[in-house]
């Protein structure tokens, strides 16, 4: 059962996190395998005569959200609802909150958010809506709330809120991650270390298609000087960052830019009957011989790793090797899907080597080469041959691995 956590984060202004740990979800966005689960974080602030709700929970947890919220405040007393992003994992419970509120609260968001909310939940929900302009400041309960648009983090509707006097950034998807951390904040280094790979996987699978906007938006926030001075980053998923608020945006920046970890080579392959596997053993041994660290994901008749996990390995890899079987005059289905998602979600300027095996005609390698040369990836070489690798095939594969290594910065 999902656990609910409510904690007071600050005394002045009085600020609470309302977090539900969704351990029931299997496939985020009905696609991405997340056995690690996810949290939905909403926040409630009481300041002066204002009671402000920042986002909510997923629709499935509407009842639990209202119950939890009602323990801190009577929903009728909420004066403002700030909607950073309308994806229903954050906005799903809002129609019932507004109903309980009697539609008295001023709903604040971007004009995109207004349009999306109306589309999702009907006209009534946006009757009392204030559409902000980028950088606009509103005085609420004696504090200054600055709203900054961060388009494509994760949708065009997305904005963050900066509470000027307290240097708080409410960032919704930006700064979030998959996983259900044991703590609510970054105070425990062990928890942070375990959590960050889930953040990378989240960034690539959820925001990866727009990853250049991660870098652009962080540059924008840095330009405004608010990242450096922030005392706390409060995302819509995962940990709150208050021990080291800079760390999460630095991590986002690195993933957005595809910053590589020295020596890491991602090796992905299918092997139906062992022919590709034999080739990949040659690849892996040659990589290790030159001091590289191959991180291997294989599709066989006994294992099928989650594509979401593979995608999460791409940003910090120095290079990639794809091993593939020709299957019905095309790419093996598992590799085809993995590659399709890689090109869409994790399209970085990294070198790729393709190694293939076939029965009667080599097609898969050439097809992959065709796709890669039209992406940002840097195609190094394609080595394809029939059946069991012979001595000359082995030499050719080793040479191709050395060419890949020569291409690494
Ligand atoms: Fe967490 Fe894009 O929603």
Coordinates of N, CA, C and O in Angstrom, one line a residue, residues 18 24 46 61 63 69 89 118 139-140 148 156 160 164 185 197 217 230 254 281 292 309 345 348 367 381-382:
X18 N 3.5 17.0 1.5 CA 2.5 16.0 1.5 C 2.9 15.0 0.4 O 2.9 15.3 -0.8
X24 N 2.7 1.0 -6.1 CA 1.8 0.1 -6.9 C 2.0 0.3 -8.4 O 1.7 -0.6 -9.1
X46 N 1.5 28.1 4.8 CA 0.6 29.1 5.4 C 1.4 30.3 5.7 O 2.5 30.2 6.4
X61 N -5.1 8.8 -6.4 CA -4.9 9.0 -5.0 C -5.6 10.3 -4.5 O -5.3 10.9 -3.5
X63 N -8.7 10.7 -3.2 CA -9.3 10.5 -1.9 C -8.3 10.7 -0.7 O -8.5 11.4 0.2
X69 N -4.7 16.3 3.2 CA -4.7 17.8 3.2 C -5.6 18.3 4.3 O -5.3 19.2 5.0
X89 N -0.2 13.4 -13.0 CA 0.4 12.9 -11.8 C 0.6 14.0 -10.7 O 0.8 13.7 -9.6
X118 N -8.4 23.0 -18.5 CA -9.7 23.1 -19.1 C -10.0 21.9 -19.9 O -11.1 21.3 -19.8
X139 N 2.4 39.4 -4.8 CA 2.5 39.4 -3.4 C 1.4 38.6 -2.8 O 0.2 38.8 -3.0
X140 N 1.8 37.6 -2.1 CA 0.8 36.7 -1.5 C 1.2 36.4 0.0 O 2.3 36.0 0.3
X148 N 8.5 31.6 -12.9 CA 9.4 31.5 -14.1 C 9.1 30.3 -15.0 O 9.0 29.2 -14.5
X156 N 5.1 22.0 -22.3 CA 5.2 23.5 -22.6 C 4.6 24.3 -21.5 O 4.8 25.5 -21.4
X160 N 8.3 27.2 -12.7 CA 8.7 27.0 -11.3 C 8.2 28.2 -10.5 O 8.0 29.3 -11.1
X164 N 10.8 34.6 -3.0 CA 12.0 35.5 -3.0 C 12.6 35.7 -1.6 O 13.8 35.5 -1.4
X185 N 14.4 14.3 2.4 CA 15.4 15.2 1.9 C 16.8 14.6 1.7 O 16.9 13.4 1.9
X197 N 20.8 7.5 -9.5 CA 20.6 6.8 -10.8 C 19.1 6.7 -11.2 O 18.8 6.7 -12.4
X217 N 17.1 25.7 -19.9 CA 16.4 26.2 -18.7 C 17.3 26.4 -17.5 O 17.1 27.4 -16.8
X230 N 19.5 29.6 -3.9 CA 18.4 28.8 -3.4 C 18.8 28.1 -2.1 O 19.8 27.5 -1.9
X254 N 24.2 17.8 -16.1 CA 25.2 16.8 -16.6 C 24.4 15.8 -17.5 O 24.9 15.4 -18.5
X281 N 31.6 -11.2 -26.6 CA 32.6 -11.6 -25.7 C 34.0 -11.0 -26.2 O 34.8 -10.5 -25.4
X292 N 38.8 -0.3 -20.2 CA 37.4 0.3 -20.2 C 36.5 -0.6 -19.4 O 36.8 -1.8 -19.1
X309 N 15.8 1.0 -18.1 CA 17.1 0.9 -17.4 C 18.2 1.2 -18.4 O 19.2 1.8 -18.1
X345 N 14.9 9.4 -27.1 CA 15.0 9.9 -25.7 C 16.4 10.2 -25.3 O 16.6 11.0 -24.4
X348 N 22.4 11.5 -28.0 CA 23.6 12.3 -27.7 C 24.7 12.1 -28.7 O 24.7 11.1 -29.4
X367 N 21.0 -1.5 -41.4 CA 19.8 -0.7 -41.0 C 20.1 0.2 -39.8 O 19.7 1.3 -39.8
X381 N 31.6 2.2 -36.9 CA 31.9 1.1 -37.8 C 30.7 0.1 -37.7 O 30.0 0.1 -36.6
X382 N 30.6 -0.7 -38.7 CA 29.6 -1.8 -38.6 C 30.4 -3.0 -39.1 O 31.0 -3.1 -40.1

